GROMACS .gro file of C-alpha atoms in nm:
model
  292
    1UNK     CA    1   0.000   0.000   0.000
    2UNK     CA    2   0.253   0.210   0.076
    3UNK     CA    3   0.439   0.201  -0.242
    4UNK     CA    4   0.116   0.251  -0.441
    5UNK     CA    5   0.062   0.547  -0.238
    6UNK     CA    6   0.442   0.651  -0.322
    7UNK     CA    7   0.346   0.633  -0.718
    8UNK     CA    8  -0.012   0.767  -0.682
    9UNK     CA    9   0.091   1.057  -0.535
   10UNK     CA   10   0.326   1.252  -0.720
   11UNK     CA   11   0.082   1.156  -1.056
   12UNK     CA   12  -0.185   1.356  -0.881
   13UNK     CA   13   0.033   1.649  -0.914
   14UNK     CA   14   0.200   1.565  -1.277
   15UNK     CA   15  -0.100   1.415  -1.426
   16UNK     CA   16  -0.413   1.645  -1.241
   17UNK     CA   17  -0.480   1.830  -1.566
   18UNK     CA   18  -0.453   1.581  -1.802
   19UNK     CA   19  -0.738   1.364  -1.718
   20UNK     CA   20  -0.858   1.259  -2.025
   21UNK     CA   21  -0.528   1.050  -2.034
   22UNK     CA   22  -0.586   0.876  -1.713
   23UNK     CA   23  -0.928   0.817  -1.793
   24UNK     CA   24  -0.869   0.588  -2.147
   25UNK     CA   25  -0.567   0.411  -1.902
   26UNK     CA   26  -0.852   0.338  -1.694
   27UNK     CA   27  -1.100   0.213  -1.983
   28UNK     CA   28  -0.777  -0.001  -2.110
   29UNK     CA   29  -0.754  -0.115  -1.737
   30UNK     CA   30  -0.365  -0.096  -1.814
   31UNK     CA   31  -0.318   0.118  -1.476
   32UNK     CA   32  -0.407  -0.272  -1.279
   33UNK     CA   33  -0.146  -0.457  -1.415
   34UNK     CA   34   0.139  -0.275  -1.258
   35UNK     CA   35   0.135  -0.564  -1.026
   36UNK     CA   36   0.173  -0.960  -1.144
   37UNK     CA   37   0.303  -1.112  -0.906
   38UNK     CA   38  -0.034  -1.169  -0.677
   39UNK     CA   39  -0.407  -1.163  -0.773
   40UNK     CA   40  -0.448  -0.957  -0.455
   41UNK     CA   41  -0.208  -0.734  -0.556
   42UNK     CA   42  -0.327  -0.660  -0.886
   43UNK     CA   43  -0.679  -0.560  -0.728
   44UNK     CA   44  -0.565  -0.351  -0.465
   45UNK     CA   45  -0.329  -0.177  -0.749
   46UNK     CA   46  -0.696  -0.134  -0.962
   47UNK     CA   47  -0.874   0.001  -0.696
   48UNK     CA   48  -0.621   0.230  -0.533
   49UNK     CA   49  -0.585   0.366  -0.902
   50UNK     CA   50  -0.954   0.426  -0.967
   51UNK     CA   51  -0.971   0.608  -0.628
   52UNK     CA   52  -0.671   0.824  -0.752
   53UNK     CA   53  -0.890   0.890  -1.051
   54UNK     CA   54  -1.171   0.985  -0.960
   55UNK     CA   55  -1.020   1.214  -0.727
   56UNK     CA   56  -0.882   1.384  -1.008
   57UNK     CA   57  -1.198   1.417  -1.218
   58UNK     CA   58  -1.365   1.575  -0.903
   59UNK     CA   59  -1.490   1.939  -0.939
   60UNK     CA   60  -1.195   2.055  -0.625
   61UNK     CA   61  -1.016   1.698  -0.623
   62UNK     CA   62  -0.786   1.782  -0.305
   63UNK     CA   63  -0.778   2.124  -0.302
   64UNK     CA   64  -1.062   2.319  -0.222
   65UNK     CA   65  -1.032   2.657  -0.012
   66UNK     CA   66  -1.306   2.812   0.101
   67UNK     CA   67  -1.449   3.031   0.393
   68UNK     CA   68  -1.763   3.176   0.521
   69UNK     CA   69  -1.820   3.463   0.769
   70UNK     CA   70  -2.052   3.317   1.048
   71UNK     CA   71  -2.220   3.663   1.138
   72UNK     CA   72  -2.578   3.730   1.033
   73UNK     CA   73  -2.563   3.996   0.770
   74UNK     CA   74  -2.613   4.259   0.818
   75UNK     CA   75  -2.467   4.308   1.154
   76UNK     CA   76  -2.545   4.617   1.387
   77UNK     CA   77  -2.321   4.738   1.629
   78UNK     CA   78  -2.357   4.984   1.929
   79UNK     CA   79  -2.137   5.271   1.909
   80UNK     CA   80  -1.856   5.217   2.163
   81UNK     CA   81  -1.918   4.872   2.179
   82UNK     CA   82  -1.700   4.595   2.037
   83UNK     CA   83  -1.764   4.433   1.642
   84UNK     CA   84  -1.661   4.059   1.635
   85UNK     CA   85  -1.650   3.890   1.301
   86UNK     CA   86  -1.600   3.486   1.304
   87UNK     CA   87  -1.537   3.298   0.997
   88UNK     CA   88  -1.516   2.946   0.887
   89UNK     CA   89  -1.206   2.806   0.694
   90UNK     CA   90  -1.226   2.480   0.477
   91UNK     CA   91  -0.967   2.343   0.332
   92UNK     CA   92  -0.883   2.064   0.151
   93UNK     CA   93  -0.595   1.717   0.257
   94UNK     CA   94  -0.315   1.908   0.015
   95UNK     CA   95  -0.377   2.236   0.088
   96UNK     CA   96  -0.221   2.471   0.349
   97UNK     CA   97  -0.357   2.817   0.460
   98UNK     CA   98  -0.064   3.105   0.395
   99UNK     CA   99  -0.207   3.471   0.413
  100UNK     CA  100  -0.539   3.542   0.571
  101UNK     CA  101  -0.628   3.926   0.517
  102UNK     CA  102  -0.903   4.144   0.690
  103UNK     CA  103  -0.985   4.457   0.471
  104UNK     CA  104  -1.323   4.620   0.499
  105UNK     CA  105  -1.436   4.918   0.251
  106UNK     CA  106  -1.709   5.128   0.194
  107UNK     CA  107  -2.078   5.019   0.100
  108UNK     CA  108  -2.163   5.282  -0.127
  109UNK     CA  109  -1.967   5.454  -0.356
  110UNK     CA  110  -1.862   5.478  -0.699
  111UNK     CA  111  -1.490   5.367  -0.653
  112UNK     CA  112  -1.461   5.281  -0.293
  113UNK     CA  113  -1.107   5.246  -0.136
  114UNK     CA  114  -1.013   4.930   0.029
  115UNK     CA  115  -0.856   4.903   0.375
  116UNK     CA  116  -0.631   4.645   0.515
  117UNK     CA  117  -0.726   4.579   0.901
  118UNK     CA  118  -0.529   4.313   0.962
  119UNK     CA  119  -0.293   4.062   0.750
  120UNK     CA  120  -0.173   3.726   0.948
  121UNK     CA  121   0.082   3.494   0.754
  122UNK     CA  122  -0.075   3.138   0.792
  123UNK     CA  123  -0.170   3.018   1.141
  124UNK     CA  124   0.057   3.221   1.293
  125UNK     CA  125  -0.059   3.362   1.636
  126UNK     CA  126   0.111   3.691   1.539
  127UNK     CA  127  -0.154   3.917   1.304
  128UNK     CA  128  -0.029   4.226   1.199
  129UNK     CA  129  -0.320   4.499   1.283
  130UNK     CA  130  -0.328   4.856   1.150
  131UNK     CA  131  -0.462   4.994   1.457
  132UNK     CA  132  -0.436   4.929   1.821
  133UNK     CA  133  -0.798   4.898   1.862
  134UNK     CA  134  -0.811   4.595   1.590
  135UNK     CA  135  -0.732   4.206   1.689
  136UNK     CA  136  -0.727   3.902   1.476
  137UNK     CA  137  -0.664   3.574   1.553
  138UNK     CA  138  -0.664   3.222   1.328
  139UNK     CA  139  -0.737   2.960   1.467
  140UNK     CA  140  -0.753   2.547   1.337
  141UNK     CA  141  -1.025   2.586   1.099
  142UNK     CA  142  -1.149   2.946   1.134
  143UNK     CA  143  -1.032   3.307   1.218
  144UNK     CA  144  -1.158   3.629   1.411
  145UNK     CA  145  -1.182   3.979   1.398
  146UNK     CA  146  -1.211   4.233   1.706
  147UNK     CA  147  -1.232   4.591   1.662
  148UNK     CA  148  -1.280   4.753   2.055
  149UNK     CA  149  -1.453   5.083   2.040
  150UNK     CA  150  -1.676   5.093   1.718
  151UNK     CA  151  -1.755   5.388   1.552
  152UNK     CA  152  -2.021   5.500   1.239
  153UNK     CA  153  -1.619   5.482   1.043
  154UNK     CA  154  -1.617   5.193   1.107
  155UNK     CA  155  -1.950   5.074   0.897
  156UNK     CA  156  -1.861   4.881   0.542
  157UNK     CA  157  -1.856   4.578   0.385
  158UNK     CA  158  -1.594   4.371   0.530
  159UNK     CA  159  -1.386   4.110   0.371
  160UNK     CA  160  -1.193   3.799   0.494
  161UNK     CA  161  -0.962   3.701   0.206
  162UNK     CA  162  -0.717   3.335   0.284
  163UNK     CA  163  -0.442   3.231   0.072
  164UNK     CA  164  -0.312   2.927   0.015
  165UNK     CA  165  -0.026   2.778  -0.060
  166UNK     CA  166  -0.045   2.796  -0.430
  167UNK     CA  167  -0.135   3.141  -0.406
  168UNK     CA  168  -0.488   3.085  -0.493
  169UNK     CA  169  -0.709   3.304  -0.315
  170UNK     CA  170  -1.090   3.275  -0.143
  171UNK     CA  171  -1.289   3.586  -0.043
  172UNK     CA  172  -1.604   3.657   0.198
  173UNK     CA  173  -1.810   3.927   0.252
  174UNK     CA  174  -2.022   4.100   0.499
  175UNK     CA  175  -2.190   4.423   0.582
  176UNK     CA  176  -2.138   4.590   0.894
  177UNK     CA  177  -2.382   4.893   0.998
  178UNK     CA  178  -2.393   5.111   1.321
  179UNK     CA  179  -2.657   5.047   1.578
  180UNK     CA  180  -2.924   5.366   1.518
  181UNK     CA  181  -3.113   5.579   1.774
  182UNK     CA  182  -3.539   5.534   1.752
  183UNK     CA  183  -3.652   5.937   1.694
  184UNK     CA  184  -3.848   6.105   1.431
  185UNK     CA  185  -4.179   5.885   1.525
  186UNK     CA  186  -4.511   6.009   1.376
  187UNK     CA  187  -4.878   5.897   1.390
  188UNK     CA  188  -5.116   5.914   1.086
  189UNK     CA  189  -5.511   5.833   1.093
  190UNK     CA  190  -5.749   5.687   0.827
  191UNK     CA  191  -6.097   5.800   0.965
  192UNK     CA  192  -6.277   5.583   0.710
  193UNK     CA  193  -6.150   5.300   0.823
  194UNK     CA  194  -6.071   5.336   1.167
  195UNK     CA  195  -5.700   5.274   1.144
  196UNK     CA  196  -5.411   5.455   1.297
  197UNK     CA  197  -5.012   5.430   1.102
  198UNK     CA  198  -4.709   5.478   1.334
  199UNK     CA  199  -4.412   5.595   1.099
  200UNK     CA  200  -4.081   5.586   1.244
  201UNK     CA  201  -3.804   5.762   1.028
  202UNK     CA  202  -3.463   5.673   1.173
  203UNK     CA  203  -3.348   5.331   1.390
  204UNK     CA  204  -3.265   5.057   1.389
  205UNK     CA  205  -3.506   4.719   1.493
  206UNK     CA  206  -3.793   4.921   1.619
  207UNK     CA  207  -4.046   4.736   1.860
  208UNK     CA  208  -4.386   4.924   1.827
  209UNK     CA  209  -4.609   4.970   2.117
  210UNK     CA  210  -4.990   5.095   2.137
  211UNK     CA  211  -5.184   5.284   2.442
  212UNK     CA  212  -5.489   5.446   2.466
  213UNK     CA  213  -5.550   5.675   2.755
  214UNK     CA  214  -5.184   5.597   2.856
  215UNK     CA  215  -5.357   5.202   2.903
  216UNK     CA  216  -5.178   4.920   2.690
  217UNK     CA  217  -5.435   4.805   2.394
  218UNK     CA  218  -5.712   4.577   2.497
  219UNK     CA  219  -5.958   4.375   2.233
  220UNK     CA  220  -6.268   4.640   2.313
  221UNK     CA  221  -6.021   4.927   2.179
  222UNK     CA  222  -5.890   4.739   1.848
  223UNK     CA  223  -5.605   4.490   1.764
  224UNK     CA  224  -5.247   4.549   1.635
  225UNK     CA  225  -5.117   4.414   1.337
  226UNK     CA  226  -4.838   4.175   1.356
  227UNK     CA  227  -4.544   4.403   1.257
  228UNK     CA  228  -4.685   4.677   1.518
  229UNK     CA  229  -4.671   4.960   1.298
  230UNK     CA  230  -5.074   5.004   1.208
  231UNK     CA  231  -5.407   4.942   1.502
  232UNK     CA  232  -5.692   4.858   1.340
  233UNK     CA  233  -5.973   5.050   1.583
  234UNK     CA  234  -6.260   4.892   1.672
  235UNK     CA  235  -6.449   5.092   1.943
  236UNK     CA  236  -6.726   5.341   1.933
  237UNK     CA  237  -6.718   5.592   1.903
  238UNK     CA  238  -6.365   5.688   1.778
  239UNK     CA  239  -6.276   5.868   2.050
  240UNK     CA  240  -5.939   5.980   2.316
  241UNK     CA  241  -5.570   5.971   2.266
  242UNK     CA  242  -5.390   5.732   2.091
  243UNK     CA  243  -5.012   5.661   2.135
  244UNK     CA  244  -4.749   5.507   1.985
  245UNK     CA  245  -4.420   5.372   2.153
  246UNK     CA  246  -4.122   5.284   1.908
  247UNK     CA  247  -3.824   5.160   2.100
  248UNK     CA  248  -3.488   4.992   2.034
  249UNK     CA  249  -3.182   4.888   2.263
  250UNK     CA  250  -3.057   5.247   2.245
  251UNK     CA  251  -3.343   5.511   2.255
  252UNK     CA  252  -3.711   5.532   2.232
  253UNK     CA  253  -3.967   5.789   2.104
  254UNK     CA  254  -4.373   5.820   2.066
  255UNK     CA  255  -4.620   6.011   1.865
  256UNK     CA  256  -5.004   6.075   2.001
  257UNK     CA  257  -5.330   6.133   1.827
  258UNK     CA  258  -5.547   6.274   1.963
  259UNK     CA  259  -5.917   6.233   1.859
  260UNK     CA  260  -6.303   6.366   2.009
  261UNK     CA  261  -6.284   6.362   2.409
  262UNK     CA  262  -6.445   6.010   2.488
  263UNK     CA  263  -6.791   6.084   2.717
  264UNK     CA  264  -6.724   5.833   2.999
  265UNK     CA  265  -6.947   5.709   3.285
  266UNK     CA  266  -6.747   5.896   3.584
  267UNK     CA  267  -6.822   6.211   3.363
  268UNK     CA  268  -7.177   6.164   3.313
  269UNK     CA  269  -7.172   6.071   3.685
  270UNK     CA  270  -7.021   6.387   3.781
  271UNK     CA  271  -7.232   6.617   3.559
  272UNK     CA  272  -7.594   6.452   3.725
  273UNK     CA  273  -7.409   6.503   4.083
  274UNK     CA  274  -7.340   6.879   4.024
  275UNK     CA  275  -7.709   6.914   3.845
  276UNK     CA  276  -7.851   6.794   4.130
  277UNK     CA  277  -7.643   7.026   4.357
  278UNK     CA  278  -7.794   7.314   4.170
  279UNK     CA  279  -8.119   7.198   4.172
  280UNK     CA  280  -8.158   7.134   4.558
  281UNK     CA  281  -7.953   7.525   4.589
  282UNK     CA  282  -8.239   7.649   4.360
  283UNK     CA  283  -8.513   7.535   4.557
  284UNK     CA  284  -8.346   7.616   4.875
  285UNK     CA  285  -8.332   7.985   4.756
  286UNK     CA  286  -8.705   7.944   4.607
  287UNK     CA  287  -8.829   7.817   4.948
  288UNK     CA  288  -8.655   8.112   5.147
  289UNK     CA  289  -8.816   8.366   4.926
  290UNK     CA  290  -9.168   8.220   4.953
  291UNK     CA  291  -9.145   8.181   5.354
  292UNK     CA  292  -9.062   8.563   5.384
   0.00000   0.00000   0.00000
């Protein structure tokens, strides 16, 4: 086996574009009778040799680079916080990593300039970084980038970039955007059909929250729809103050409405009390007149 392994080898190098060749040696099953000797021989000499083959026919065969960025794109950061960036390497039996590169550049732009972060020479612990704030590490099958302090500069498309030994080269991407503040929240009504809009301008993953009267939502006011930005009103009479809440992890803002003044039962309470009141002072005054 091992001598078979001794010949196969350097062939996979000489002979890996040439496979047409290899293939009408296979047909003429002339590759299997390198060994006479033995039966047993000559069939572990066929199959080792097929194996070998259709290695080389594969799309990669044995080398096969690739990586992936891990992250969720695209990714929001916090300003002052800390951007992390994992990535996955693959690589193939033969091949050996030699450069992996962190660059990042702008989103948008007509020619946008390209900026090394971080360049580390094969698995070497040691990455270069082009700023203190900036770490990179590579590890057995992956690599990560750290930049401490993030700032809107910092926002881009970033790119991992390994090299193997060859000098062939494999490239992700992902976009990296700044966390945004919630503000610039407004509230818009349909009176036809009973519906309220909350528009928020700026920020970044809203959450969208409804009161009425300063009350959370209930069923007998109306219903939400599922994305939080419109409530669908269903009481009567279309009536009171109407609020929406946008928040995110950084800020919040709200907008109010504010329709007829609702008629409620402590008002209509209140009104017969102080009717009566005047009443009972009217005949008071009517009775003291008539006794003197």
């Amino acid at each position: 086996g091992v001598i078979i392994l001794a010949v196969v080898e350097p062939l996979l190098h000489k002979y890996r574009g040439n496979g047409v060749l290899l293939l009408r040696s296979w047909t003429n099953s002339s590759l299997c009778s390198l060994s006479t000797s033995a039966g047993v021989m000559d069939l572990q000499c066929c199959l080792c040799w097929r194996v070998a083959l259709l290695l080389l026919l594969m799309p990669c065969g044995l080398q096969c680079m690739s990586v992936h960025i891990l992250n969720e794109e695209p990714v929001h950061v916090i300003p002052g916080s800390s951007l992390v960036l994992k990535a996955r390497i693959g690589q193939g039996p033969l091949e050996e990593v030699s450069v992996v590169t962190w660059e990042r550049e702008p989103e948008t732009g007509i020619s946008p300039e390209r900026v090394t972060l971080a360049t580390c020479p094969g698995r070497s612990l040691k990455c270069a970084g082009t700023r203190p704030n900036v770490h990179v590490n590579v590890e057995q099958q992956g690599t990560t980038l750290q930049i401490n302090g993030y700032s809107n500069s910092d926002s881009g498309v970033y790119a991992v970039t390994v090299t193997d030994h060859t000098g062939a080269k494999t490239t992700a991407h992902c976009i990296v955007r700044i966390y945004e503040e919630v503000h610039h929240v407004s509230v818009s009504v349909n009176v036809s059909h009973s519906l309220l809009v909350c528009g928020e301008a700026w920020g970044t993953d809203p959450h969208f929250s409804w009161f009425h009267e300063r009350v959370a939502i209930t069923k007998t006011v109306g219903r939400v729809s599922k994305d939080g930005t419109t409530l669908f009103v269903t009481m009567t009479p279309f009536c009171g103050h109407f609020t929406c809440m946008v928040s995110n992890k950084l800020s919040y803002s709200s907008a109010t409405y504010t329709a007829a003044p609702c008629e409620t039962e402590d008002r209509g309470t209140t009104a017969a009390v102080v009717c009566l009141v005047l009443l009972l002072l009217f005949g008071g005054v009517l009775a003291f007149l008539l006794w003197r």
